[in-house]
PDB file of C-alpha atoms and ligand atoms in Angstrom:
ATOM      1  CA  UNK A 250       0.000   0.000   0.000  1.00  0.00           C
ATOM      2  CA  UNK A 251       1.359   3.442  -0.958  1.00  0.00           C
ATOM      3  CA  UNK A 252       2.183   5.935   1.772  1.00  0.00           C
ATOM      4  CA  UNK A 253       1.056   9.543   1.541  1.00  0.00           C
ATOM      5  CA  UNK A 254       4.585  10.617   0.579  1.00  0.00           C
ATOM      6  CA  UNK A 255       4.218   8.649  -2.655  1.00  0.00           C
ATOM      7  CA  UNK A 256       1.129  10.570  -3.804  1.00  0.00           C
ATOM      8  CA  UNK A 257       1.321  13.625  -6.046  1.00  0.00           C
ATOM      9  CA  UNK A 258      -0.466  16.793  -4.869  1.00  0.00           C
ATOM     10  CA  UNK A 259      -3.147  16.151  -7.512  1.00  0.00           C
ATOM     11  CA  UNK A 260      -3.675  12.625  -6.195  1.00  0.00           C
ATOM     12  CA  UNK A 261      -3.953  13.963  -2.635  1.00  0.00           C
ATOM     13  CA  UNK A 262      -6.576  16.403  -3.817  1.00  0.00           C
ATOM     14  CA  UNK A 263      -8.528  13.557  -5.450  1.00  0.00           C
ATOM     15  CA  UNK A 264      -8.343  11.105  -2.533  1.00  0.00           C
ATOM     16  CA  UNK A 265     -11.743   9.886  -1.382  1.00  0.00           C
ATOM     17  CA  UNK A 266     -12.887  10.870   2.117  1.00  0.00           C
ATOM     18  CA  UNK A 267     -12.006   7.461   3.561  1.00  0.00           C
ATOM     19  CA  UNK A 268      -8.718   7.039   1.682  1.00  0.00           C
ATOM     20  CA  UNK A 269      -7.721  10.520   2.833  1.00  0.00           C
ATOM     21  CA  UNK A 270      -8.293   9.759   6.517  1.00  0.00           C
ATOM     22  CA  UNK A 271      -6.811   6.267   6.212  1.00  0.00           C
ATOM     23  CA  UNK A 272      -3.654   7.792   4.718  1.00  0.00           C
ATOM     24  CA  UNK A 273      -3.137  10.409   7.383  1.00  0.00           C
ATOM     25  CA  UNK A 274      -4.225   8.135  10.264  1.00  0.00           C
ATOM     26  CA  UNK A 275      -4.780   9.425  13.773  1.00  0.00           C
ATOM     27  CA  UNK A 276      -8.151  11.102  13.293  1.00  0.00           C
ATOM     28  CA  UNK A 277     -11.345  10.473  15.224  1.00  0.00           C
ATOM     29  CA  UNK A 278     -14.112  10.349  12.663  1.00  0.00           C
ATOM     30  CA  UNK A 279     -17.222  10.387  14.769  1.00  0.00           C
ATOM     31  CA  UNK A 280     -18.893  13.332  16.454  1.00  0.00           C
ATOM     32  CA  UNK A 281     -17.947  13.892  20.067  1.00  0.00           C
ATOM     33  CA  UNK A 282     -14.725  11.885  19.691  1.00  0.00           C
ATOM     34  CA  UNK A 283     -13.703   9.838  22.742  1.00  0.00           C
ATOM     35  CA  UNK A 284     -16.341  11.494  24.947  1.00  0.00           C
ATOM     36  CA  UNK A 285     -19.266   9.902  23.104  1.00  0.00           C
ATOM     37  CA  UNK A 286     -17.462   6.546  23.188  1.00  0.00           C
ATOM     38  CA  UNK A 287     -17.064   6.896  26.945  1.00  0.00           C
ATOM     39  CA  UNK A 288     -20.777   7.720  27.186  1.00  0.00           C
ATOM     40  CA  UNK A 289     -21.519   4.405  25.462  1.00  0.00           C
ATOM     41  CA  UNK A 290     -19.154   2.520  27.779  1.00  0.00           C
ATOM     42  CA  UNK A 291     -20.787   4.076  30.818  1.00  0.00           C
ATOM     43  CA  UNK A 292     -24.217   2.804  29.773  1.00  0.00           C
ATOM     44  CA  UNK A 293     -23.283  -0.687  28.597  1.00  0.00           C
ATOM     45  CA  UNK A 294     -21.226  -1.534  31.712  1.00  0.00           C
ATOM     46  CA  UNK A 295     -19.099  -4.138  29.945  1.00  0.00           C
ATOM     47  CA  UNK A 296     -17.016  -6.422  32.121  1.00  0.00           C
ATOM     48  CA  UNK A 297     -13.495  -7.509  31.047  1.00  0.00           C
ATOM     49  CA  UNK A 298     -14.611 -11.095  30.339  1.00  0.00           C
ATOM     50  CA  UNK A 299     -17.266  -9.969  27.831  1.00  0.00           C
ATOM     51  CA  UNK A 300     -16.606  -9.140  24.188  1.00  0.00           C
ATOM     52  CA  UNK A 301     -17.306  -5.927  22.290  1.00  0.00           C
ATOM     53  CA  UNK A 302     -17.263  -5.635  18.500  1.00  0.00           C
ATOM     54  CA  UNK A 303     -16.477  -2.322  16.839  1.00  0.00           C
ATOM     55  CA  UNK A 304     -17.810  -2.260  13.275  1.00  0.00           C
ATOM     56  CA  UNK A 305     -16.248   0.368  10.994  1.00  0.00           C
ATOM     57  CA  UNK A 306     -13.200   1.070  13.144  1.00  0.00           C
ATOM     58  CA  UNK A 307     -11.769   3.636  10.704  1.00  0.00           C
ATOM     59  CA  UNK A 308      -8.294   4.751  11.689  1.00  0.00           C
ATOM     60  CA  UNK A 309      -8.593   3.041  15.074  1.00  0.00           C
ATOM     61  CA  UNK A 310      -9.169   5.876  17.539  1.00  0.00           C
ATOM     62  CA  UNK A 311     -11.880   4.009  19.435  1.00  0.00           C
ATOM     63  CA  UNK A 312     -10.210   0.622  19.039  1.00  0.00           C
ATOM     64  CA  UNK A 313      -7.132   2.013  20.760  1.00  0.00           C
ATOM     65  CA  UNK A 314      -9.169   3.670  23.495  1.00  0.00           C
ATOM     66  CA  UNK A 315     -10.926   0.359  24.174  1.00  0.00           C
ATOM     67  CA  UNK A 316      -7.683  -1.636  24.180  1.00  0.00           C
ATOM     68  CA  UNK A 317      -6.019   0.858  26.503  1.00  0.00           C
ATOM     69  CA  UNK A 318      -9.024   0.641  28.809  1.00  0.00           C
ATOM     70  CA  UNK A 319      -8.526  -3.122  29.070  1.00  0.00           C
ATOM     71  CA  UNK A 320     -11.634  -4.240  27.164  1.00  0.00           C
ATOM     72  CA  UNK A 321     -11.813  -7.474  25.264  1.00  0.00           C
ATOM     73  CA  UNK A 322     -12.617  -6.404  21.724  1.00  0.00           C
ATOM     74  CA  UNK A 323     -12.675  -7.205  18.013  1.00  0.00           C
ATOM     75  CA  UNK A 324     -12.730  -4.540  15.329  1.00  0.00           C
ATOM     76  CA  UNK A 325     -13.501  -4.646  11.635  1.00  0.00           C
ATOM     77  CA  UNK A 326     -13.771  -2.297   8.693  1.00  0.00           C
ATOM     78  CA  UNK A 327     -14.770  -2.698   5.057  1.00  0.00           C
ATOM     79  CA  UNK A 328     -11.852  -0.567   3.779  1.00  0.00           C
ATOM     80  CA  UNK A 329      -8.409  -2.261   3.669  1.00  0.00           C
ATOM     81  CA  UNK A 330      -6.612   1.073   4.137  1.00  0.00           C
ATOM     82  CA  UNK A 331      -8.616   1.676   7.313  1.00  0.00           C
ATOM     83  CA  UNK A 332      -7.832  -1.830   8.583  1.00  0.00           C
ATOM     84  CA  UNK A 333      -4.126  -1.167   7.952  1.00  0.00           C
ATOM     85  CA  UNK A 334      -4.341   2.239   9.661  1.00  0.00           C
ATOM     86  CA  UNK A 335      -5.946   0.703  12.757  1.00  0.00           C
ATOM     87  CA  UNK A 336      -3.474  -2.170  12.813  1.00  0.00           C
ATOM     88  CA  UNK A 337      -0.458   0.185  12.523  1.00  0.00           C
ATOM     89  CA  UNK A 338      -1.786   2.463  15.204  1.00  0.00           C
ATOM     90  CA  UNK A 339      -2.346  -0.419  17.623  1.00  0.00           C
ATOM     91  CA  UNK A 340       1.054  -1.956  16.848  1.00  0.00           C
ATOM     92  CA  UNK A 341       2.777   1.375  17.510  1.00  0.00           C
ATOM     93  CA  UNK A 342       1.137   1.495  20.918  1.00  0.00           C
ATOM     94  CA  UNK A 343       2.352  -2.014  21.760  1.00  0.00           C
ATOM     95  CA  UNK A 344      -0.773  -4.067  21.007  1.00  0.00           C
ATOM     96  CA  UNK A 345       1.219  -6.429  18.829  1.00  0.00           C
ATOM     97  CA  UNK A 346      -1.299  -9.255  18.843  1.00  0.00           C
ATOM     98  CA  UNK A 347      -4.337  -7.186  17.977  1.00  0.00           C
ATOM     99  CA  UNK A 348      -5.466  -7.599  14.370  1.00  0.00           C
ATOM    100  CA  UNK A 349      -8.583  -5.843  13.062  1.00  0.00           C
ATOM    101  CA  UNK A 350     -10.584  -7.789  10.488  1.00  0.00           C
ATOM    102  CA  UNK A 351     -11.305  -6.764   6.922  1.00  0.00           C
ATOM    103  CA  UNK A 352     -15.071  -7.296   6.888  1.00  0.00           C
ATOM    104  CA  UNK A 353     -18.323  -5.507   6.209  1.00  0.00           C
ATOM    105  CA  UNK A 354     -21.319  -5.178   8.487  1.00  0.00           C
ATOM    106  CA  UNK A 355     -23.308  -7.130   5.889  1.00  0.00           C
ATOM    107  CA  UNK A 356     -21.085 -10.201   6.277  1.00  0.00           C
ATOM    108  CA  UNK A 357     -19.435 -10.497   9.643  1.00  0.00           C
ATOM    109  CA  UNK A 358     -16.833 -13.240  10.147  1.00  0.00           C
ATOM    110  CA  UNK A 359     -17.951 -14.021  13.704  1.00  0.00           C
ATOM    111  CA  UNK A 360     -19.950 -16.818  15.315  1.00  0.00           C
ATOM    112  CA  UNK A 361     -23.576 -16.326  16.372  1.00  0.00           C
ATOM    113  CA  UNK A 362     -24.106 -14.948  19.885  1.00  0.00           C
ATOM    114  CA  UNK A 363     -20.516 -13.788  20.380  1.00  0.00           C
ATOM    115  CA  UNK A 364     -20.665 -10.185  21.542  1.00  0.00           C
ATOM    116  CA  UNK A 365     -22.315  -8.486  24.494  1.00  0.00           C
ATOM    117  CA  UNK A 366     -21.943  -5.118  22.735  1.00  0.00           C
ATOM    118  CA  UNK A 367     -21.693  -4.142  19.076  1.00  0.00           C
ATOM    119  CA  UNK A 368     -20.642  -0.539  18.505  1.00  0.00           C
ATOM    120  CA  UNK A 369     -20.907   1.538  15.325  1.00  0.00           C
ATOM    121  CA  UNK A 370     -19.610   5.090  15.382  1.00  0.00           C
ATOM    122  CA  UNK A 371     -20.404   7.180  12.293  1.00  0.00           C
ATOM    123  CA  UNK A 372     -20.874   4.048  10.184  1.00  0.00           C
ATOM    124  CA  UNK A 373     -24.647   3.598   9.846  1.00  0.00           C
ATOM    125  CA  UNK A 374     -25.076   6.035   6.937  1.00  0.00           C
ATOM    126  CA  UNK A 375     -22.390   4.297   4.878  1.00  0.00           C
ATOM    127  CA  UNK A 376     -23.871   0.811   5.054  1.00  0.00           C
ATOM    128  CA  UNK A 377     -25.175  -0.166   1.625  1.00  0.00           C
ATOM    129  CA  UNK A 378     -27.671  -2.859   2.666  1.00  0.00           C
ATOM    130  CA  UNK A 379     -28.833  -2.028   6.152  1.00  0.00           C
ATOM    131  CA  UNK A 380     -31.435  -4.817   6.347  1.00  0.00           C
ATOM    132  CA  UNK A 381     -28.730  -7.378   5.733  1.00  0.00           C
ATOM    133  CA  UNK A 382     -26.339  -5.634   8.120  1.00  0.00           C
ATOM    134  CA  UNK A 383     -29.007  -5.444  10.827  1.00  0.00           C
ATOM    135  CA  UNK A 384     -29.534  -9.218  10.532  1.00  0.00           C
ATOM    136  CA  UNK A 385     -25.777  -9.737  10.895  1.00  0.00           C
ATOM    137  CA  UNK A 386     -25.442  -7.355  13.833  1.00  0.00           C
ATOM    138  CA  UNK A 387     -28.272  -9.166  15.626  1.00  0.00           C
ATOM    139  CA  UNK A 388     -26.845 -12.567  14.739  1.00  0.00           C
ATOM    140  CA  UNK A 389     -23.454 -11.902  16.354  1.00  0.00           C
ATOM    141  CA  UNK A 390     -24.988 -10.225  19.399  1.00  0.00           C
ATOM    142  CA  UNK A 391     -25.703 -12.325  22.460  1.00  0.00           C
ATOM    143  CA  UNK A 392     -29.310 -12.439  23.689  1.00  0.00           C
ATOM    144  CA  UNK A 393     -29.883  -9.267  25.732  1.00  0.00           C
ATOM    145  CA  UNK A 394     -26.777  -7.747  24.119  1.00  0.00           C
ATOM    146  CA  UNK A 395     -26.474  -4.050  23.294  1.00  0.00           C
ATOM    147  CA  UNK A 396     -26.350  -2.394  19.908  1.00  0.00           C
ATOM    148  CA  UNK A 397     -24.751   1.027  20.325  1.00  0.00           C
ATOM    149  CA  UNK A 398     -24.468   3.916  17.871  1.00  0.00           C
ATOM    150  CA  UNK A 399     -22.745   7.250  17.836  1.00  0.00           C
ATOM    151  CA  UNK A 400     -24.055   9.002  14.767  1.00  0.00           C
ATOM    152  CA  UNK A 401     -25.650  12.065  13.291  1.00  0.00           C
ATOM    153  CA  UNK A 402     -29.200  12.804  12.231  1.00  0.00           C
ATOM    154  CA  UNK A 403     -30.973  15.757  10.690  1.00  0.00           C
ATOM    155  CA  UNK A 404     -32.810  17.998  13.140  1.00  0.00           C
ATOM    156  CA  UNK A 405     -34.692  19.920  10.457  1.00  0.00           C
ATOM    157  CA  UNK A 406     -35.338  19.503   6.768  1.00  0.00           C
ATOM    158  CA  UNK A 407     -32.162  20.513   4.979  1.00  0.00           C
ATOM    159  CA  UNK A 408     -32.566  22.950   2.065  1.00  0.00           C
ATOM    160  CA  UNK A 409     -32.044  21.440  -1.341  1.00  0.00           C
ATOM    161  CA  UNK A 410     -28.390  20.928  -2.160  1.00  0.00           C
ATOM    162  CA  UNK A 411     -27.235  20.205   1.401  1.00  0.00           C
ATOM    163  CA  UNK A 412     -27.724  16.439   1.261  1.00  0.00           C
ATOM    164  CA  UNK A 413     -26.022  16.369  -2.134  1.00  0.00           C
ATOM    165  CA  UNK A 414     -23.123  18.496  -0.880  1.00  0.00           C
ATOM    166  CA  UNK A 415     -22.518  16.248   2.128  1.00  0.00           C
ATOM    167  CA  UNK A 416     -22.983  13.139  -0.013  1.00  0.00           C
ATOM    168  CA  UNK A 417     -20.320  14.385  -2.403  1.00  0.00           C
ATOM    169  CA  UNK A 418     -17.882  15.049   0.423  1.00  0.00           C
ATOM    170  CA  UNK A 419     -18.381  11.624   1.998  1.00  0.00           C
ATOM    171  CA  UNK A 420     -18.446   9.900  -1.382  1.00  0.00           C
ATOM    172  CA  UNK A 421     -21.818   8.472  -0.456  1.00  0.00           C
ATOM    173  CA  UNK A 422     -25.345   9.919  -0.304  1.00  0.00           C
ATOM    174  CA  UNK A 423     -26.023   9.759   3.430  1.00  0.00           C
ATOM    175  CA  UNK A 424     -29.645   8.898   4.241  1.00  0.00           C
ATOM    176  CA  UNK A 425     -31.810  11.725   5.540  1.00  0.00           C
ATOM    177  CA  UNK A 426     -32.843  10.397   8.929  1.00  0.00           C
ATOM    178  CA  UNK A 427     -34.463  12.293  11.787  1.00  0.00           C
ATOM    179  CA  UNK A 428     -34.580  11.326  15.468  1.00  0.00           C
ATOM    180  CA  UNK A 429     -37.969   9.628  14.956  1.00  0.00           C
ATOM    181  CA  UNK A 430     -36.530   7.475  12.155  1.00  0.00           C
ATOM    182  CA  UNK A 431     -33.898   6.037  14.466  1.00  0.00           C
ATOM    183  CA  UNK A 432     -36.627   5.059  16.937  1.00  0.00           C
ATOM    184  CA  UNK A 433     -38.647   3.422  14.155  1.00  0.00           C
ATOM    185  CA  UNK A 434     -35.691   1.434  12.834  1.00  0.00           C
ATOM    186  CA  UNK A 435     -34.972  -0.060  16.240  1.00  0.00           C
ATOM    187  CA  UNK A 436     -38.539  -0.251  17.523  1.00  0.00           C
ATOM    188  CA  UNK A 437     -38.360  -4.002  18.165  1.00  0.00           C
ATOM    189  CA  UNK A 438     -35.389  -3.527  20.478  1.00  0.00           C
ATOM    190  CA  UNK A 439     -35.505  -1.986  23.933  1.00  0.00           C
ATOM    191  CA  UNK A 440     -34.183   1.568  24.057  1.00  0.00           C
ATOM    192  CA  UNK A 441     -31.593   1.818  26.829  1.00  0.00           C
ATOM    193  CA  UNK A 442     -30.138   5.244  26.206  1.00  0.00           C
ATOM    194  CA  UNK A 443     -30.659   8.143  23.800  1.00  0.00           C
ATOM    195  CA  UNK A 444     -28.869  11.466  24.086  1.00  0.00           C
ATOM    196  CA  UNK A 445     -28.569  14.176  21.438  1.00  0.00           C
ATOM    197  CA  UNK A 446     -26.165  17.061  20.972  1.00  0.00           C
ATOM    198  CA  UNK A 447     -25.967  20.079  18.729  1.00  0.00           C
ATOM    199  CA  UNK A 448     -23.335  19.869  16.097  1.00  0.00           C
ATOM    200  CA  UNK A 449     -20.479  22.001  17.370  1.00  0.00           C
ATOM    201  CA  UNK A 450     -18.110  23.955  15.173  1.00  0.00           C
ATOM    202  CA  UNK A 451     -15.206  21.934  13.833  1.00  0.00           C
ATOM    203  CA  UNK A 452     -15.910  18.876  15.917  1.00  0.00           C
ATOM    204  CA  UNK A 453     -15.734  16.313  13.179  1.00  0.00           C
ATOM    205  CA  UNK A 454     -12.771  14.290  12.061  1.00  0.00           C
ATOM    206  CA  UNK A 455     -10.289  16.330  14.072  1.00  0.00           C
ATOM    207  CA  UNK A 456      -6.716  15.835  12.951  1.00  0.00           C
ATOM    208  CA  UNK A 457      -3.703  16.336  15.108  1.00  0.00           C
ATOM    209  CA  UNK A 458      -1.294  18.620  13.218  1.00  0.00           C
ATOM    210  CA  UNK A 459       1.628  17.560  15.361  1.00  0.00           C
ATOM    211  CA  UNK A 460       1.095  13.822  14.812  1.00  0.00           C
ATOM    212  CA  UNK A 461       0.573  14.421  11.115  1.00  0.00           C
ATOM    213  CA  UNK A 462       3.876  16.303  10.828  1.00  0.00           C
ATOM    214  CA  UNK A 463       5.609  13.536  12.724  1.00  0.00           C
ATOM    215  CA  UNK A 464       4.164  10.958  10.317  1.00  0.00           C
ATOM    216  CA  UNK A 465       5.180  12.987   7.266  1.00  0.00           C
ATOM    217  CA  UNK A 466       8.719  13.362   8.645  1.00  0.00           C
ATOM    218  CA  UNK A 467       9.079   9.598   8.621  1.00  0.00           C
ATOM    219  CA  UNK A 468       7.661   9.267   5.091  1.00  0.00           C
ATOM    220  CA  UNK A 469       8.981  12.316   3.179  1.00  0.00           C
ATOM    221  CA  UNK A 470      12.665  13.140   3.707  1.00  0.00           C
ATOM    222  CA  UNK A 471      12.622  16.230   1.471  1.00  0.00           C
ATOM    223  CA  UNK A 472      11.519  19.196   3.601  1.00  0.00           C
ATOM    224  CA  UNK A 473      10.049  21.251   0.770  1.00  0.00           C
ATOM    225  CA  UNK A 474       7.936  18.388  -0.550  1.00  0.00           C
ATOM    226  CA  UNK A 475       6.913  17.559   3.009  1.00  0.00           C
ATOM    227  CA  UNK A 476       5.635  21.074   3.626  1.00  0.00           C
ATOM    228  CA  UNK A 477       3.719  21.041   0.343  1.00  0.00           C
ATOM    229  CA  UNK A 478       2.068  17.762   1.234  1.00  0.00           C
ATOM    230  CA  UNK A 479       1.265  18.992   4.739  1.00  0.00           C
ATOM    231  CA  UNK A 480      -0.436  22.101   3.330  1.00  0.00           C
ATOM    232  CA  UNK A 481      -2.349  20.052   0.731  1.00  0.00           C
ATOM    233  CA  UNK A 482      -3.604  17.708   3.444  1.00  0.00           C
ATOM    234  CA  UNK A 483      -4.700  20.572   5.693  1.00  0.00           C
ATOM    235  CA  UNK A 484      -6.463  22.282   2.768  1.00  0.00           C
ATOM    236  CA  UNK A 485      -8.359  19.116   1.998  1.00  0.00           C
ATOM    237  CA  UNK A 486      -9.349  18.788   5.633  1.00  0.00           C
ATOM    238  CA  UNK A 487     -10.546  22.402   5.522  1.00  0.00           C
ATOM    239  CA  UNK A 488     -12.979  21.514   2.713  1.00  0.00           C
ATOM    240  CA  UNK A 489     -14.585  18.761   4.821  1.00  0.00           C
ATOM    241  CA  UNK A 490     -14.686  20.918   7.902  1.00  0.00           C
ATOM    242  CA  UNK A 491     -16.188  23.946   6.215  1.00  0.00           C
ATOM    243  CA  UNK A 492     -18.958  21.872   4.554  1.00  0.00           C
ATOM    244  CA  UNK A 493     -19.923  20.478   7.954  1.00  0.00           C
ATOM    245  CA  UNK A 494     -19.673  23.829   9.692  1.00  0.00           C
ATOM    246  CA  UNK A 495     -21.819  25.507   7.041  1.00  0.00           C
ATOM    247  CA  UNK A 496     -24.550  22.918   7.442  1.00  0.00           C
ATOM    248  CA  UNK A 497     -24.328  22.228  11.140  1.00  0.00           C
ATOM    249  CA  UNK A 498     -27.631  23.976  11.932  1.00  0.00           C
ATOM    250  CA  UNK A 499     -29.482  21.114  10.207  1.00  0.00           C
ATOM    251  CA  UNK A 500     -27.593  18.406  12.062  1.00  0.00           C
ATOM    252  CA  UNK A 501     -27.465  16.846  15.477  1.00  0.00           C
ATOM    253  CA  UNK A 502     -25.515  13.916  16.753  1.00  0.00           C
ATOM    254  CA  UNK A 503     -26.545  11.254  19.190  1.00  0.00           C
ATOM    255  CA  UNK A 504     -25.528   8.366  21.357  1.00  0.00           C
ATOM    256  CA  UNK A 505     -28.158   5.641  21.047  1.00  0.00           C
ATOM    257  CA  UNK A 506     -28.141   2.229  22.686  1.00  0.00           C
ATOM    258  CA  UNK A 507     -30.685  -0.550  22.196  1.00  0.00           C
ATOM    259  CA  UNK A 508     -30.920  -3.925  23.875  1.00  0.00           C
ATOM    260  CA  UNK A 509     -31.719  -7.088  21.952  1.00  0.00           C
ATOM    261  CA  UNK A 510     -34.369  -8.709  24.106  1.00  0.00           C
ATOM    262  CA  UNK A 511     -36.447 -11.621  22.746  1.00  0.00           C
ATOM    263  CA  UNK A 512     -33.691 -12.263  20.214  1.00  0.00           C
ATOM    264  CA  UNK A 513     -35.651 -14.972  18.406  1.00  0.00           C
ATOM    265  CA  UNK A 514     -38.574 -12.630  17.731  1.00  0.00           C
ATOM    266  CA  UNK A 515     -36.527  -9.894  16.056  1.00  0.00           C
ATOM    267  CA  UNK A 516     -34.437 -12.035  13.702  1.00  0.00           C
TER     268      UNK A 516
HETATM  269  C1  SAM B 689     -16.822   8.034   9.235  1.00  0.00           C
HETATM  270  S1  SAM B 689     -15.807   6.643   9.382  1.00  0.00           S
HETATM  271  C2  SAM B 689     -15.856   6.348  11.145  1.00  0.00           C
HETATM  272  C3  SAM B 689     -14.663   5.597  11.633  1.00  0.00           C
HETATM  273  C4  SAM B 689     -14.604   5.290  13.113  1.00  0.00           C
HETATM  274  N1  SAM B 689     -15.767   4.554  13.559  1.00  0.00           N
HETATM  275  C5  SAM B 689     -14.449   6.558  13.916  1.00  0.00           C
HETATM  276  O1  SAM B 689     -15.396   6.938  14.604  1.00  0.00           O
HETATM  277  O2  SAM B 689     -13.378   7.179  13.849  1.00  0.00           O
HETATM  278  C6  SAM B 689     -16.787   5.298   8.776  1.00  0.00           C
HETATM  279  C7  SAM B 689     -16.029   3.991   8.682  1.00  0.00           C
HETATM  280  O3  SAM B 689     -16.949   2.952   8.392  1.00  0.00           O
HETATM  281  C8  SAM B 689     -16.369   2.080   7.436  1.00  0.00           C
HETATM  282  N2  SAM B 689     -17.484   1.396   6.769  1.00  0.00           N
HETATM  283  C9  SAM B 689     -18.331   1.896   5.858  1.00  0.00           C
HETATM  284  N3  SAM B 689     -19.246   0.975   5.520  1.00  0.00           N
HETATM  285  C10 SAM B 689     -18.973  -0.131   6.250  1.00  0.00           C
HETATM  286  C11 SAM B 689     -19.559  -1.410   6.344  1.00  0.00           C
HETATM  287  N4  SAM B 689     -20.652  -1.743   5.646  1.00  0.00           N
HETATM  288  N5  SAM B 689     -19.014  -2.319   7.181  1.00  0.00           N
HETATM  289  C12 SAM B 689     -17.916  -2.013   7.895  1.00  0.00           C
HETATM  290  N6  SAM B 689     -17.309  -0.802   7.845  1.00  0.00           N
HETATM  291  C13 SAM B 689     -17.840   0.133   7.048  1.00  0.00           C
HETATM  292  C14 SAM B 689     -15.556   2.997   6.549  1.00  0.00           C
HETATM  293  O4  SAM B 689     -14.575   2.300   5.824  1.00  0.00           O
HETATM  294  C15 SAM B 689     -14.982   3.956   7.581  1.00  0.00           C
HETATM  295  O5  SAM B 689     -13.773   3.484   8.101  1.00  0.00           O
END
């Protein structure tokens, strides 16, 4: 897999949203960052002998937080660059035996009834076949297990063009879902926790400039080229950030947790 130092400036500009973040690593790509993850952990009360699955681990921010906190976890992502980014990040921090899986929510490589908690942070809107994924998520969950989401929803009808603009940025037309839609989707499960937040300025996909420079130093020996790449990466990030900031009045984010009771009835 090519490193960012091997891309031309034009290629950097054309990187897809996910390939961009996978290449720079280190970012948290869900709203609220570690604080919303901690909110989930608080409500699911997972013990160290129980398993949690993170679907759509991205560059591994939450995976690392969970490993550092001593939880017993598995992580997977549909994008091989993301899997590599998570693996590298965990290896660097000393978790040498942790290997995220290359897998999609629609086809999970895990046994039935394995996990007490399945967590998806900013993944729901990217899933192509949610019915199939929902069946899989329920299949791998233990009876009475928890399905937890950190995600965004629309708080008011967005003016025309907004959905298209965000869809273009994410490389995927995100579904227009309101709070009530989330409740409808999971109506057969028991709602354990639901908390919403206004979309704050610049609180999405934060990147750490210092870590990024450190990474570039190891990949691009030539200082001039390195600075050019650094600027190109920051500019690209600015495009994502400004689109979200401009449209934040239509958005909210939430932490939602549902429990899978009567597992046989909701298959
Ligand atoms: C916005 S990122 C969020 C990453 C991470 N959860 C975080 O909060 O930093 C969405 C991630 O979901 C992954 N993804 C998209 N569709 C998926 C699917 N059907 N199954 C598994 N992962 C998926 C993408 O590759 C990407 O890494």
